[in-house]
């Protein structure tokens, strides 16, 4: 586990400063380095604080809100490589822990063990990122309860090896509650995490993200896309559109395209046509029409 005093000076500075004030320049430098732009500064501070104390962090938010980018940023900030688990109904003990395989030692056949992400992250003392944690079957993840609590230990069911996590090991998970195909996260599992709510980036910060990361460089159009995002989020909140419509990922795709093709067509391709219902597609295109005329 990374102790506070082992953190890079810049991060300690960040945490210290945030205790007193929300305005500090160290924070702004960190954003530029890492990639994720936190809608509120507390998100970054709190995630860093929790991880530096060895607590598991659960990033909770809608699709395309930057959860994966946030986890990558945290692993960069801590200078820790990250091993990934992508959850699905197919997730099983082998995809977490690893599997046995036949190999040759000279001409002698031997059984080898190929470590999985949990085994790797624990042994190397690095981060483990569990994406879409509520897509897994409810019975699968409790396998790693021991990894998630203070024991930080697991017996590998395939080798009987007892693995204890190395220094620096940390767990970040992501969840999109209410998304189709997900199951509510088991309470015992949820209990083992500190939860950080991840809202969509909006306003000036979103504008800056578009300017920094998309191919679009026209300010007027960028402003309209920021407005579009706000309108889409509002429509999703009101239940008029499926959640995917508000994804920042899709928004940035639309911005990229609109550097080359008319914005309305970009919005149709990157946002509207992904939605299931015609009514939703029309709704998005009506907003686009209002803004981009
Ligand atoms: N707050 C943010 N800061 C930086 N990039 C963001 C942010 N929100 C969304 N993005 C961008 O949107 C895309 C989707 O983000 P991602 O982390 O994959 O979302 P999620 O994992 O929540 O579905 C990424 O390419 C990222 O660049
Ligand atoms: Mg993701």
PDB file of C-alpha atoms and ligand atoms in Angstrom:
ATOM      1  CA  UNK A   1       0.000   0.000   0.000  1.00  0.00           C
ATOM      2  CA  UNK A   2       1.329   3.431  -0.907  1.00  0.00           C
ATOM      3  CA  UNK A   3       1.749   5.591   2.149  1.00  0.00           C
ATOM      4  CA  UNK A   4       1.021   9.271   2.071  1.00  0.00           C
ATOM      5  CA  UNK A   5       4.678  10.169   2.561  1.00  0.00           C
ATOM      6  CA  UNK A   6       5.720   7.944  -0.348  1.00  0.00           C
ATOM      7  CA  UNK A   7       3.567   9.876  -2.810  1.00  0.00           C
ATOM      8  CA  UNK A   8       5.253  12.177  -5.292  1.00  0.00           C
ATOM      9  CA  UNK A   9       5.701  15.666  -3.882  1.00  0.00           C
ATOM     10  CA  UNK A  10       3.213  17.094  -6.388  1.00  0.00           C
ATOM     11  CA  UNK A  11       0.436  14.837  -5.162  1.00  0.00           C
ATOM     12  CA  UNK A  12       1.132  15.478  -1.489  1.00  0.00           C
ATOM     13  CA  UNK A  13       1.081  19.144  -2.287  1.00  0.00           C
ATOM     14  CA  UNK A  14      -2.240  18.678  -4.014  1.00  0.00           C
ATOM     15  CA  UNK A  15      -3.799  16.859  -1.090  1.00  0.00           C
ATOM     16  CA  UNK A  16      -2.447  19.354   1.451  1.00  0.00           C
ATOM     17  CA  UNK A  17      -3.639  22.313  -0.524  1.00  0.00           C
ATOM     18  CA  UNK A  18      -7.065  20.898  -1.042  1.00  0.00           C
ATOM     19  CA  UNK A  19      -7.578  20.583   2.673  1.00  0.00           C
ATOM     20  CA  UNK A  20      -7.584  24.353   2.900  1.00  0.00           C
ATOM     21  CA  UNK A  21      -8.648  25.690  -0.438  1.00  0.00           C
ATOM     22  CA  UNK A  22     -10.034  24.602  -3.739  1.00  0.00           C
ATOM     23  CA  UNK A  23      -7.774  26.893  -5.724  1.00  0.00           C
ATOM     24  CA  UNK A  24      -4.314  25.633  -6.357  1.00  0.00           C
ATOM     25  CA  UNK A  25      -2.030  25.451  -9.288  1.00  0.00           C
ATOM     26  CA  UNK A  26      -0.562  22.024  -8.540  1.00  0.00           C
ATOM     27  CA  UNK A  27      -3.997  20.626  -9.209  1.00  0.00           C
ATOM     28  CA  UNK A  28      -4.185  22.229 -12.632  1.00  0.00           C
ATOM     29  CA  UNK A  29      -0.776  20.809 -13.575  1.00  0.00           C
ATOM     30  CA  UNK A  30      -1.868  17.336 -12.582  1.00  0.00           C
ATOM     31  CA  UNK A  31      -4.922  17.555 -14.787  1.00  0.00           C
ATOM     32  CA  UNK A  32      -2.781  18.325 -17.797  1.00  0.00           C
ATOM     33  CA  UNK A  33      -0.441  15.437 -17.145  1.00  0.00           C
ATOM     34  CA  UNK A  34      -3.062  12.809 -16.581  1.00  0.00           C
ATOM     35  CA  UNK A  35      -5.885  13.281 -19.016  1.00  0.00           C
ATOM     36  CA  UNK A  36      -8.985  13.109 -16.841  1.00  0.00           C
ATOM     37  CA  UNK A  37     -10.497  16.494 -16.120  1.00  0.00           C
ATOM     38  CA  UNK A  38     -12.468  16.296 -12.866  1.00  0.00           C
ATOM     39  CA  UNK A  39     -15.790  18.212 -12.929  1.00  0.00           C
ATOM     40  CA  UNK A  40     -15.072  19.075  -9.301  1.00  0.00           C
ATOM     41  CA  UNK A  41     -11.618  19.198  -7.795  1.00  0.00           C
ATOM     42  CA  UNK A  42     -12.700  17.130  -4.805  1.00  0.00           C
ATOM     43  CA  UNK A  43     -13.101  14.063  -7.012  1.00  0.00           C
ATOM     44  CA  UNK A  44      -9.401  13.889  -7.723  1.00  0.00           C
ATOM     45  CA  UNK A  45      -8.335  14.773  -4.207  1.00  0.00           C
ATOM     46  CA  UNK A  46     -10.649  12.225  -2.639  1.00  0.00           C
ATOM     47  CA  UNK A  47      -9.689   9.423  -5.007  1.00  0.00           C
ATOM     48  CA  UNK A  48      -5.987  10.074  -4.411  1.00  0.00           C
ATOM     49  CA  UNK A  49      -6.512  10.276  -0.683  1.00  0.00           C
ATOM     50  CA  UNK A  50      -8.456   7.002  -0.543  1.00  0.00           C
ATOM     51  CA  UNK A  51      -5.967   5.137  -2.734  1.00  0.00           C
ATOM     52  CA  UNK A  52      -2.995   6.450  -0.822  1.00  0.00           C
ATOM     53  CA  UNK A  53      -4.579   5.044   2.333  1.00  0.00           C
ATOM     54  CA  UNK A  54      -4.957   1.657   0.662  1.00  0.00           C
ATOM     55  CA  UNK A  55      -8.721   1.874   0.232  1.00  0.00           C
ATOM     56  CA  UNK A  56     -10.566   0.519  -2.800  1.00  0.00           C
ATOM     57  CA  UNK A  57     -12.202   3.159  -4.952  1.00  0.00           C
ATOM     58  CA  UNK A  58     -15.470   2.654  -6.845  1.00  0.00           C
ATOM     59  CA  UNK A  59     -16.087   5.164  -9.623  1.00  0.00           C
ATOM     60  CA  UNK A  60     -19.815   5.413 -10.170  1.00  0.00           C
ATOM     61  CA  UNK A  61     -21.256   7.190 -13.165  1.00  0.00           C
ATOM     62  CA  UNK A  62     -22.956   6.993 -16.550  1.00  0.00           C
ATOM     63  CA  UNK A  63     -21.383   5.732 -19.746  1.00  0.00           C
ATOM     64  CA  UNK A  64     -18.790   8.024 -21.309  1.00  0.00           C
ATOM     65  CA  UNK A  65     -18.358  10.130 -18.184  1.00  0.00           C
ATOM     66  CA  UNK A  66     -14.633   9.421 -18.029  1.00  0.00           C
ATOM     67  CA  UNK A  67     -14.441   6.603 -15.449  1.00  0.00           C
ATOM     68  CA  UNK A  68     -11.860   4.600 -17.345  1.00  0.00           C
ATOM     69  CA  UNK A  69      -9.908   7.738 -18.175  1.00  0.00           C
ATOM     70  CA  UNK A  70      -9.999   8.668 -14.487  1.00  0.00           C
ATOM     71  CA  UNK A  71      -8.599   5.269 -13.484  1.00  0.00           C
ATOM     72  CA  UNK A  72      -5.815   5.624 -16.074  1.00  0.00           C
ATOM     73  CA  UNK A  73      -5.043   9.090 -14.777  1.00  0.00           C
ATOM     74  CA  UNK A  74      -4.839   7.818 -11.215  1.00  0.00           C
ATOM     75  CA  UNK A  75      -2.496   5.048 -12.242  1.00  0.00           C
ATOM     76  CA  UNK A  76      -0.310   7.633 -14.003  1.00  0.00           C
ATOM     77  CA  UNK A  77      -0.321   9.898 -10.986  1.00  0.00           C
ATOM     78  CA  UNK A  78       0.746   7.064  -8.722  1.00  0.00           C
ATOM     79  CA  UNK A  79       3.214   5.883 -11.314  1.00  0.00           C
ATOM     80  CA  UNK A  80       1.596   2.476 -11.166  1.00  0.00           C
ATOM     81  CA  UNK A  81       0.884   0.259 -14.136  1.00  0.00           C
ATOM     82  CA  UNK A  82      -2.668  -1.047 -14.113  1.00  0.00           C
ATOM     83  CA  UNK A  83      -4.009  -4.542 -14.785  1.00  0.00           C
ATOM     84  CA  UNK A  84      -7.538  -4.655 -16.175  1.00  0.00           C
ATOM     85  CA  UNK A  85     -10.520  -6.890 -15.576  1.00  0.00           C
ATOM     86  CA  UNK A  86     -13.394  -6.311 -17.976  1.00  0.00           C
ATOM     87  CA  UNK A  87     -16.494  -7.764 -16.415  1.00  0.00           C
ATOM     88  CA  UNK A  88     -19.182  -9.596 -18.360  1.00  0.00           C
ATOM     89  CA  UNK A  89     -21.458 -12.525 -17.619  1.00  0.00           C
ATOM     90  CA  UNK A  90     -18.610 -14.731 -18.861  1.00  0.00           C
ATOM     91  CA  UNK A  91     -16.208 -13.512 -16.198  1.00  0.00           C
ATOM     92  CA  UNK A  92     -14.998 -16.511 -14.228  1.00  0.00           C
ATOM     93  CA  UNK A  93     -12.279 -17.475 -11.774  1.00  0.00           C
ATOM     94  CA  UNK A  94      -9.821 -18.097 -14.611  1.00  0.00           C
ATOM     95  CA  UNK A  95     -10.249 -14.659 -16.145  1.00  0.00           C
ATOM     96  CA  UNK A  96      -9.513 -13.168 -12.722  1.00  0.00           C
ATOM     97  CA  UNK A  97      -6.781 -15.449 -11.405  1.00  0.00           C
ATOM     98  CA  UNK A  98      -5.226 -17.025 -14.496  1.00  0.00           C
ATOM     99  CA  UNK A  99      -5.171 -20.499 -16.011  1.00  0.00           C
ATOM    100  CA  UNK A 100      -3.077 -23.623 -16.404  1.00  0.00           C
ATOM    101  CA  UNK A 101      -1.538 -24.491 -19.720  1.00  0.00           C
ATOM    102  CA  UNK A 102       0.712 -27.169 -21.164  1.00  0.00           C
ATOM    103  CA  UNK A 103       4.239 -26.120 -21.973  1.00  0.00           C
ATOM    104  CA  UNK A 104       7.603 -27.675 -22.715  1.00  0.00           C
ATOM    105  CA  UNK A 105      10.752 -27.569 -20.634  1.00  0.00           C
ATOM    106  CA  UNK A 106      13.194 -28.846 -23.221  1.00  0.00           C
ATOM    107  CA  UNK A 107      11.304 -31.895 -24.488  1.00  0.00           C
ATOM    108  CA  UNK A 108       9.577 -32.516 -21.178  1.00  0.00           C
ATOM    109  CA  UNK A 109       5.939 -31.553 -21.021  1.00  0.00           C
ATOM    110  CA  UNK A 110       5.096 -29.394 -18.002  1.00  0.00           C
ATOM    111  CA  UNK A 111       2.073 -27.588 -16.657  1.00  0.00           C
ATOM    112  CA  UNK A 112       2.513 -23.843 -16.533  1.00  0.00           C
ATOM    113  CA  UNK A 113       0.339 -21.232 -14.923  1.00  0.00           C
ATOM    114  CA  UNK A 114      -0.485 -18.058 -16.838  1.00  0.00           C
ATOM    115  CA  UNK A 115      -1.324 -15.420 -14.243  1.00  0.00           C
ATOM    116  CA  UNK A 116      -4.505 -13.349 -14.638  1.00  0.00           C
ATOM    117  CA  UNK A 117      -4.958  -9.672 -13.807  1.00  0.00           C
ATOM    118  CA  UNK A 118      -5.693 -10.159 -10.095  1.00  0.00           C
ATOM    119  CA  UNK A 119      -2.637 -12.367  -9.604  1.00  0.00           C
ATOM    120  CA  UNK A 120      -0.465  -9.987 -11.621  1.00  0.00           C
ATOM    121  CA  UNK A 121      -1.568  -6.809  -9.871  1.00  0.00           C
ATOM    122  CA  UNK A 122      -1.168  -8.374  -6.424  1.00  0.00           C
ATOM    123  CA  UNK A 123       2.251  -9.859  -7.045  1.00  0.00           C
ATOM    124  CA  UNK A 124       3.589  -6.766  -8.765  1.00  0.00           C
ATOM    125  CA  UNK A 125       2.060  -4.409  -6.221  1.00  0.00           C
ATOM    126  CA  UNK A 126       0.264  -2.348  -8.863  1.00  0.00           C
ATOM    127  CA  UNK A 127      -3.290  -1.202  -9.512  1.00  0.00           C
ATOM    128  CA  UNK A 128      -6.143  -3.484 -10.475  1.00  0.00           C
ATOM    129  CA  UNK A 129      -8.933  -1.869 -12.505  1.00  0.00           C
ATOM    130  CA  UNK A 130     -12.249  -3.725 -12.502  1.00  0.00           C
ATOM    131  CA  UNK A 131     -14.391  -2.213 -15.245  1.00  0.00           C
ATOM    132  CA  UNK A 132     -18.187  -2.479 -15.273  1.00  0.00           C
ATOM    133  CA  UNK A 133     -18.093  -4.429 -12.054  1.00  0.00           C
ATOM    134  CA  UNK A 134     -21.869  -4.936 -12.042  1.00  0.00           C
ATOM    135  CA  UNK A 135     -21.797  -6.792 -15.377  1.00  0.00           C
ATOM    136  CA  UNK A 136     -20.321  -9.851 -13.670  1.00  0.00           C
ATOM    137  CA  UNK A 137     -22.519 -12.681 -12.424  1.00  0.00           C
ATOM    138  CA  UNK A 138     -23.235 -12.096  -8.710  1.00  0.00           C
ATOM    139  CA  UNK A 139     -21.431 -15.286  -7.698  1.00  0.00           C
ATOM    140  CA  UNK A 140     -18.130 -14.530  -9.449  1.00  0.00           C
ATOM    141  CA  UNK A 141     -16.667 -11.508  -7.715  1.00  0.00           C
ATOM    142  CA  UNK A 142     -17.058 -12.700  -4.110  1.00  0.00           C
ATOM    143  CA  UNK A 143     -14.117 -14.965  -5.025  1.00  0.00           C
ATOM    144  CA  UNK A 144     -11.907 -11.937  -4.566  1.00  0.00           C
ATOM    145  CA  UNK A 145     -13.477 -10.565  -1.368  1.00  0.00           C
ATOM    146  CA  UNK A 146     -10.267 -11.375   0.487  1.00  0.00           C
ATOM    147  CA  UNK A 147      -8.353  -9.269  -2.015  1.00  0.00           C
ATOM    148  CA  UNK A 148     -10.644  -6.338  -1.396  1.00  0.00           C
ATOM    149  CA  UNK A 149     -10.618  -6.319   2.380  1.00  0.00           C
ATOM    150  CA  UNK A 150      -7.838  -5.707   4.869  1.00  0.00           C
ATOM    151  CA  UNK A 151      -6.416  -9.204   4.327  1.00  0.00           C
ATOM    152  CA  UNK A 152      -5.305  -8.401   0.790  1.00  0.00           C
ATOM    153  CA  UNK A 153      -4.823 -12.145   0.440  1.00  0.00           C
ATOM    154  CA  UNK A 154      -6.251 -14.881  -1.746  1.00  0.00           C
ATOM    155  CA  UNK A 155      -5.645 -18.576  -2.256  1.00  0.00           C
ATOM    156  CA  UNK A 156      -5.308 -19.217  -5.967  1.00  0.00           C
ATOM    157  CA  UNK A 157      -7.871 -22.000  -6.540  1.00  0.00           C
ATOM    158  CA  UNK A 158      -5.861 -23.381  -9.463  1.00  0.00           C
ATOM    159  CA  UNK A 159      -2.463 -23.641  -7.799  1.00  0.00           C
ATOM    160  CA  UNK A 160      -3.367 -23.515  -4.084  1.00  0.00           C
ATOM    161  CA  UNK A 161      -0.780 -20.761  -3.794  1.00  0.00           C
ATOM    162  CA  UNK A 162      -1.512 -18.176  -1.128  1.00  0.00           C
ATOM    163  CA  UNK A 163      -0.983 -14.756  -2.643  1.00  0.00           C
ATOM    164  CA  UNK A 164      -0.580 -11.642  -0.522  1.00  0.00           C
ATOM    165  CA  UNK A 165      -0.640  -8.294  -2.288  1.00  0.00           C
ATOM    166  CA  UNK A 166       2.675  -6.504  -2.651  1.00  0.00           C
ATOM    167  CA  UNK A 167       3.339  -2.912  -1.594  1.00  0.00           C
ATOM    168  CA  UNK A 168       1.536  -0.469  -3.834  1.00  0.00           C
ATOM    169  CA  UNK A 169      -1.372  -2.757  -4.714  1.00  0.00           C
ATOM    170  CA  UNK A 170      -4.656  -0.866  -5.092  1.00  0.00           C
ATOM    171  CA  UNK A 171      -8.099  -1.489  -6.540  1.00  0.00           C
ATOM    172  CA  UNK A 172     -10.173   0.871  -8.662  1.00  0.00           C
ATOM    173  CA  UNK A 173     -13.529  -0.314  -9.980  1.00  0.00           C
ATOM    174  CA  UNK A 174     -16.128   1.308 -12.215  1.00  0.00           C
ATOM    175  CA  UNK A 175     -19.885   0.910 -12.172  1.00  0.00           C
ATOM    176  CA  UNK A 176     -22.731   2.259 -14.229  1.00  0.00           C
ATOM    177  CA  UNK A 177     -25.773   1.566 -12.131  1.00  0.00           C
ATOM    178  CA  UNK A 178     -29.017   1.007 -13.898  1.00  0.00           C
ATOM    179  CA  UNK A 179     -27.404   0.258 -17.235  1.00  0.00           C
ATOM    180  CA  UNK A 180     -29.013  -2.535 -19.257  1.00  0.00           C
ATOM    181  CA  UNK A 181     -27.454  -5.933 -18.548  1.00  0.00           C
ATOM    182  CA  UNK A 182     -26.117  -4.985 -15.156  1.00  0.00           C
ATOM    183  CA  UNK A 183     -27.157  -6.412 -11.829  1.00  0.00           C
ATOM    184  CA  UNK A 184     -27.228  -4.372  -8.619  1.00  0.00           C
ATOM    185  CA  UNK A 185     -23.877  -4.666  -6.956  1.00  0.00           C
ATOM    186  CA  UNK A 186     -23.852  -7.113  -4.096  1.00  0.00           C
ATOM    187  CA  UNK A 187     -23.907  -5.188  -0.780  1.00  0.00           C
ATOM    188  CA  UNK A 188     -20.980  -7.068   0.744  1.00  0.00           C
ATOM    189  CA  UNK A 189     -18.926  -6.163  -2.283  1.00  0.00           C
ATOM    190  CA  UNK A 190     -20.039  -2.530  -2.341  1.00  0.00           C
ATOM    191  CA  UNK A 191     -19.173  -2.304   1.331  1.00  0.00           C
ATOM    192  CA  UNK A 192     -15.522  -2.818   0.500  1.00  0.00           C
ATOM    193  CA  UNK A 193     -15.277   0.360  -1.568  1.00  0.00           C
ATOM    194  CA  UNK A 194     -15.180   4.092  -1.119  1.00  0.00           C
ATOM    195  CA  UNK A 195     -17.644   5.451  -3.678  1.00  0.00           C
ATOM    196  CA  UNK A 196     -16.896   8.429  -5.879  1.00  0.00           C
ATOM    197  CA  UNK A 197     -19.717   9.760  -8.039  1.00  0.00           C
ATOM    198  CA  UNK A 198     -18.598  10.780 -11.510  1.00  0.00           C
ATOM    199  CA  UNK A 199     -20.815  13.349 -13.227  1.00  0.00           C
ATOM    200  CA  UNK A 200     -20.424  14.501 -16.830  1.00  0.00           C
ATOM    201  CA  UNK A 201     -18.019  17.333 -17.439  1.00  0.00           C
ATOM    202  CA  UNK A 202     -19.875  20.538 -18.359  1.00  0.00           C
ATOM    203  CA  UNK A 203     -19.468  24.225 -19.204  1.00  0.00           C
ATOM    204  CA  UNK A 204     -16.033  25.825 -19.381  1.00  0.00           C
ATOM    205  CA  UNK A 205     -14.184  22.643 -18.431  1.00  0.00           C
ATOM    206  CA  UNK A 206     -15.940  20.703 -21.187  1.00  0.00           C
ATOM    207  CA  UNK A 207     -15.080  23.457 -23.635  1.00  0.00           C
ATOM    208  CA  UNK A 208     -11.443  23.178 -22.662  1.00  0.00           C
ATOM    209  CA  UNK A 209     -11.550  19.379 -23.008  1.00  0.00           C
ATOM    210  CA  UNK A 210     -12.960  19.699 -26.525  1.00  0.00           C
ATOM    211  CA  UNK A 211     -10.324  22.277 -27.413  1.00  0.00           C
ATOM    212  CA  UNK A 212      -7.526  20.124 -26.008  1.00  0.00           C
ATOM    213  CA  UNK A 213      -8.589  16.717 -27.270  1.00  0.00           C
ATOM    214  CA  UNK A 214     -10.742  17.067 -30.379  1.00  0.00           C
ATOM    215  CA  UNK A 215      -9.905  18.127 -33.907  1.00  0.00           C
ATOM    216  CA  UNK A 216     -12.462  20.881 -33.760  1.00  0.00           C
ATOM    217  CA  UNK A 217     -10.785  24.252 -33.398  1.00  0.00           C
ATOM    218  CA  UNK A 218     -13.587  26.721 -34.117  1.00  0.00           C
ATOM    219  CA  UNK A 219     -14.597  28.418 -30.914  1.00  0.00           C
ATOM    220  CA  UNK A 220     -18.149  29.279 -31.936  1.00  0.00           C
ATOM    221  CA  UNK A 221     -18.889  25.670 -32.935  1.00  0.00           C
ATOM    222  CA  UNK A 222     -17.211  24.400 -29.771  1.00  0.00           C
ATOM    223  CA  UNK A 223     -19.512  26.596 -27.674  1.00  0.00           C
ATOM    224  CA  UNK A 224     -22.522  25.138 -29.462  1.00  0.00           C
ATOM    225  CA  UNK A 225     -21.332  21.601 -28.761  1.00  0.00           C
ATOM    226  CA  UNK A 226     -20.995  22.463 -25.079  1.00  0.00           C
ATOM    227  CA  UNK A 227     -24.592  23.686 -25.175  1.00  0.00           C
ATOM    228  CA  UNK A 228     -25.665  20.553 -27.034  1.00  0.00           C
ATOM    229  CA  UNK A 229     -24.103  18.424 -24.307  1.00  0.00           C
ATOM    230  CA  UNK A 230     -26.016  20.287 -21.603  1.00  0.00           C
ATOM    231  CA  UNK A 231     -29.287  19.856 -23.509  1.00  0.00           C
ATOM    232  CA  UNK A 232     -28.652  16.143 -24.029  1.00  0.00           C
ATOM    233  CA  UNK A 233     -27.847  15.574 -20.371  1.00  0.00           C
ATOM    234  CA  UNK A 234     -31.019  17.379 -19.397  1.00  0.00           C
ATOM    235  CA  UNK A 235     -33.078  15.239 -21.791  1.00  0.00           C
ATOM    236  CA  UNK A 236     -31.516  12.072 -20.369  1.00  0.00           C
ATOM    237  CA  UNK A 237     -32.285  13.230 -16.826  1.00  0.00           C
ATOM    238  CA  UNK A 238     -35.885  13.809 -17.841  1.00  0.00           C
ATOM    239  CA  UNK A 239     -36.092  10.316 -19.292  1.00  0.00           C
ATOM    240  CA  UNK A 240     -36.551  11.534 -22.869  1.00  0.00           C
ATOM    241  CA  UNK A 241     -33.350   9.933 -24.126  1.00  0.00           C
ATOM    242  CA  UNK A 242     -31.336   6.820 -23.331  1.00  0.00           C
ATOM    243  CA  UNK A 243     -28.240   7.481 -21.309  1.00  0.00           C
ATOM    244  CA  UNK A 244     -25.840   6.842 -24.212  1.00  0.00           C
ATOM    245  CA  UNK A 245     -27.023  10.063 -25.836  1.00  0.00           C
ATOM    246  CA  UNK A 246     -25.168  12.133 -23.234  1.00  0.00           C
ATOM    247  CA  UNK A 247     -21.835  10.270 -23.436  1.00  0.00           C
ATOM    248  CA  UNK A 248     -18.867  12.643 -23.627  1.00  0.00           C
ATOM    249  CA  UNK A 249     -17.134  10.033 -25.747  1.00  0.00           C
ATOM    250  CA  UNK A 250     -19.860  10.377 -28.400  1.00  0.00           C
ATOM    251  CA  UNK A 251     -19.790  14.157 -28.077  1.00  0.00           C
ATOM    252  CA  UNK A 252     -16.065  14.260 -28.770  1.00  0.00           C
ATOM    253  CA  UNK A 253     -16.558  11.972 -31.769  1.00  0.00           C
ATOM    254  CA  UNK A 254     -19.116  14.441 -33.084  1.00  0.00           C
ATOM    255  CA  UNK A 255     -16.732  17.351 -32.504  1.00  0.00           C
ATOM    256  CA  UNK A 256     -13.945  15.511 -34.340  1.00  0.00           C
ATOM    257  CA  UNK A 257     -16.174  14.812 -37.336  1.00  0.00           C
ATOM    258  CA  UNK A 258     -17.463  18.347 -37.461  1.00  0.00           C
ATOM    259  CA  UNK A 259     -13.957  19.590 -38.118  1.00  0.00           C
ATOM    260  CA  UNK A 260     -14.521  18.087 -41.586  1.00  0.00           C
ATOM    261  CA  UNK A 261     -18.266  17.663 -42.163  1.00  0.00           C
ATOM    262  CA  UNK A 262     -21.318  19.784 -41.198  1.00  0.00           C
ATOM    263  CA  UNK A 263     -22.043  19.559 -37.437  1.00  0.00           C
ATOM    264  CA  UNK A 264     -25.585  18.274 -37.919  1.00  0.00           C
ATOM    265  CA  UNK A 265     -24.366  15.283 -39.904  1.00  0.00           C
ATOM    266  CA  UNK A 266     -21.606  14.727 -37.374  1.00  0.00           C
ATOM    267  CA  UNK A 267     -24.194  14.674 -34.576  1.00  0.00           C
ATOM    268  CA  UNK A 268     -26.350  12.267 -36.529  1.00  0.00           C
ATOM    269  CA  UNK A 269     -23.484   9.823 -37.039  1.00  0.00           C
ATOM    270  CA  UNK A 270     -21.828  10.111 -33.646  1.00  0.00           C
ATOM    271  CA  UNK A 271     -24.864  10.523 -31.384  1.00  0.00           C
ATOM    272  CA  UNK A 272     -28.361  10.187 -32.884  1.00  0.00           C
ATOM    273  CA  UNK A 273     -28.024   7.057 -35.002  1.00  0.00           C
ATOM    274  CA  UNK A 274     -26.645   5.046 -32.095  1.00  0.00           C
ATOM    275  CA  UNK A 275     -29.944   5.360 -30.261  1.00  0.00           C
ATOM    276  CA  UNK A 276     -32.486   2.563 -30.577  1.00  0.00           C
ATOM    277  CA  UNK A 277     -35.713   4.445 -31.117  1.00  0.00           C
ATOM    278  CA  UNK A 278     -36.633   6.750 -33.993  1.00  0.00           C
ATOM    279  CA  UNK A 279     -38.314   9.062 -31.529  1.00  0.00           C
ATOM    280  CA  UNK A 280     -34.967   9.503 -29.750  1.00  0.00           C
ATOM    281  CA  UNK A 281     -33.047  10.076 -32.970  1.00  0.00           C
ATOM    282  CA  UNK A 282     -35.545  12.758 -33.974  1.00  0.00           C
ATOM    283  CA  UNK A 283     -35.315  14.347 -30.571  1.00  0.00           C
ATOM    284  CA  UNK A 284     -31.530  14.665 -30.823  1.00  0.00           C
ATOM    285  CA  UNK A 285     -31.729  16.034 -34.359  1.00  0.00           C
ATOM    286  CA  UNK A 286     -34.299  18.618 -33.285  1.00  0.00           C
ATOM    287  CA  UNK A 287     -31.901  19.905 -30.641  1.00  0.00           C
ATOM    288  CA  UNK A 288     -29.116  19.898 -33.244  1.00  0.00           C
ATOM    289  CA  UNK A 289     -31.340  21.837 -35.658  1.00  0.00           C
ATOM    290  CA  UNK A 290     -32.109  24.451 -33.000  1.00  0.00           C
ATOM    291  CA  UNK A 291     -28.437  24.981 -32.212  1.00  0.00           C
ATOM    292  CA  UNK A 292     -26.746  24.536 -35.560  1.00  0.00           C
ATOM    293  CA  UNK A 293     -29.665  25.638 -37.738  1.00  0.00           C
TER     294      UNK A 293
HETATM  295  N1  LIG B   1     -13.909  14.408 -17.392  1.00  0.00           N
HETATM  296  C1  LIG B   1     -13.233  13.965 -18.464  1.00  0.00           C
HETATM  297  N2  LIG B   1     -11.930  14.259 -18.619  1.00  0.00           N
HETATM  298  C2  LIG B   1     -11.238  13.826 -19.700  1.00  0.00           C
HETATM  299  N3  LIG B   1     -11.767  13.087 -20.683  1.00  0.00           N
HETATM  300  C3  LIG B   1     -13.067  12.754 -20.584  1.00  0.00           C
HETATM  301  C4  LIG B   1     -13.862  13.172 -19.473  1.00  0.00           C
HETATM  302  N4  LIG B   1     -15.111  12.690 -19.649  1.00  0.00           N
HETATM  303  C5  LIG B   1     -15.094  12.017 -20.802  1.00  0.00           C
HETATM  304  N5  LIG B   1     -13.867  12.057 -21.374  1.00  0.00           N
HETATM  305  C6  LIG B   1     -13.487  11.475 -22.677  1.00  0.00           C
HETATM  306  O1  LIG B   1     -14.562  10.657 -23.098  1.00  0.00           O
HETATM  307  C7  LIG B   1     -14.121   9.364 -23.498  1.00  0.00           C
HETATM  308  C8  LIG B   1     -14.862   8.312 -22.700  1.00  0.00           C
HETATM  309  O2  LIG B   1     -14.366   8.241 -21.410  1.00  0.00           O
HETATM  310  P1  LIG B   1     -14.275   6.870 -20.628  1.00  0.00           P
HETATM  311  O3  LIG B   1     -13.296   7.049 -19.547  1.00  0.00           O
HETATM  312  O4  LIG B   1     -14.047   5.747 -21.570  1.00  0.00           O
HETATM  313  O5  LIG B   1     -15.761   6.804 -20.038  1.00  0.00           O
HETATM  314  P2  LIG B   1     -16.456   5.659 -19.187  1.00  0.00           P
HETATM  315  O6  LIG B   1     -15.378   4.707 -18.755  1.00  0.00           O
HETATM  316  O7  LIG B   1     -17.095   6.393 -18.043  1.00  0.00           O
HETATM  317  O8  LIG B   1     -17.489   5.055 -20.084  1.00  0.00           O
HETATM  318  C9  LIG B   1     -12.630   9.302 -23.233  1.00  0.00           C
HETATM  319  O9  LIG B   1     -11.994   9.194 -24.478  1.00  0.00           O
HETATM  320  C10 LIG B   1     -12.257  10.598 -22.589  1.00  0.00           C
HETATM  321  O10 LIG B   1     -11.281  11.215 -23.354  1.00  0.00           O
HETATM  322 MG1  LIG B   2     -15.178   2.684 -19.236  1.00  0.00          MG
END
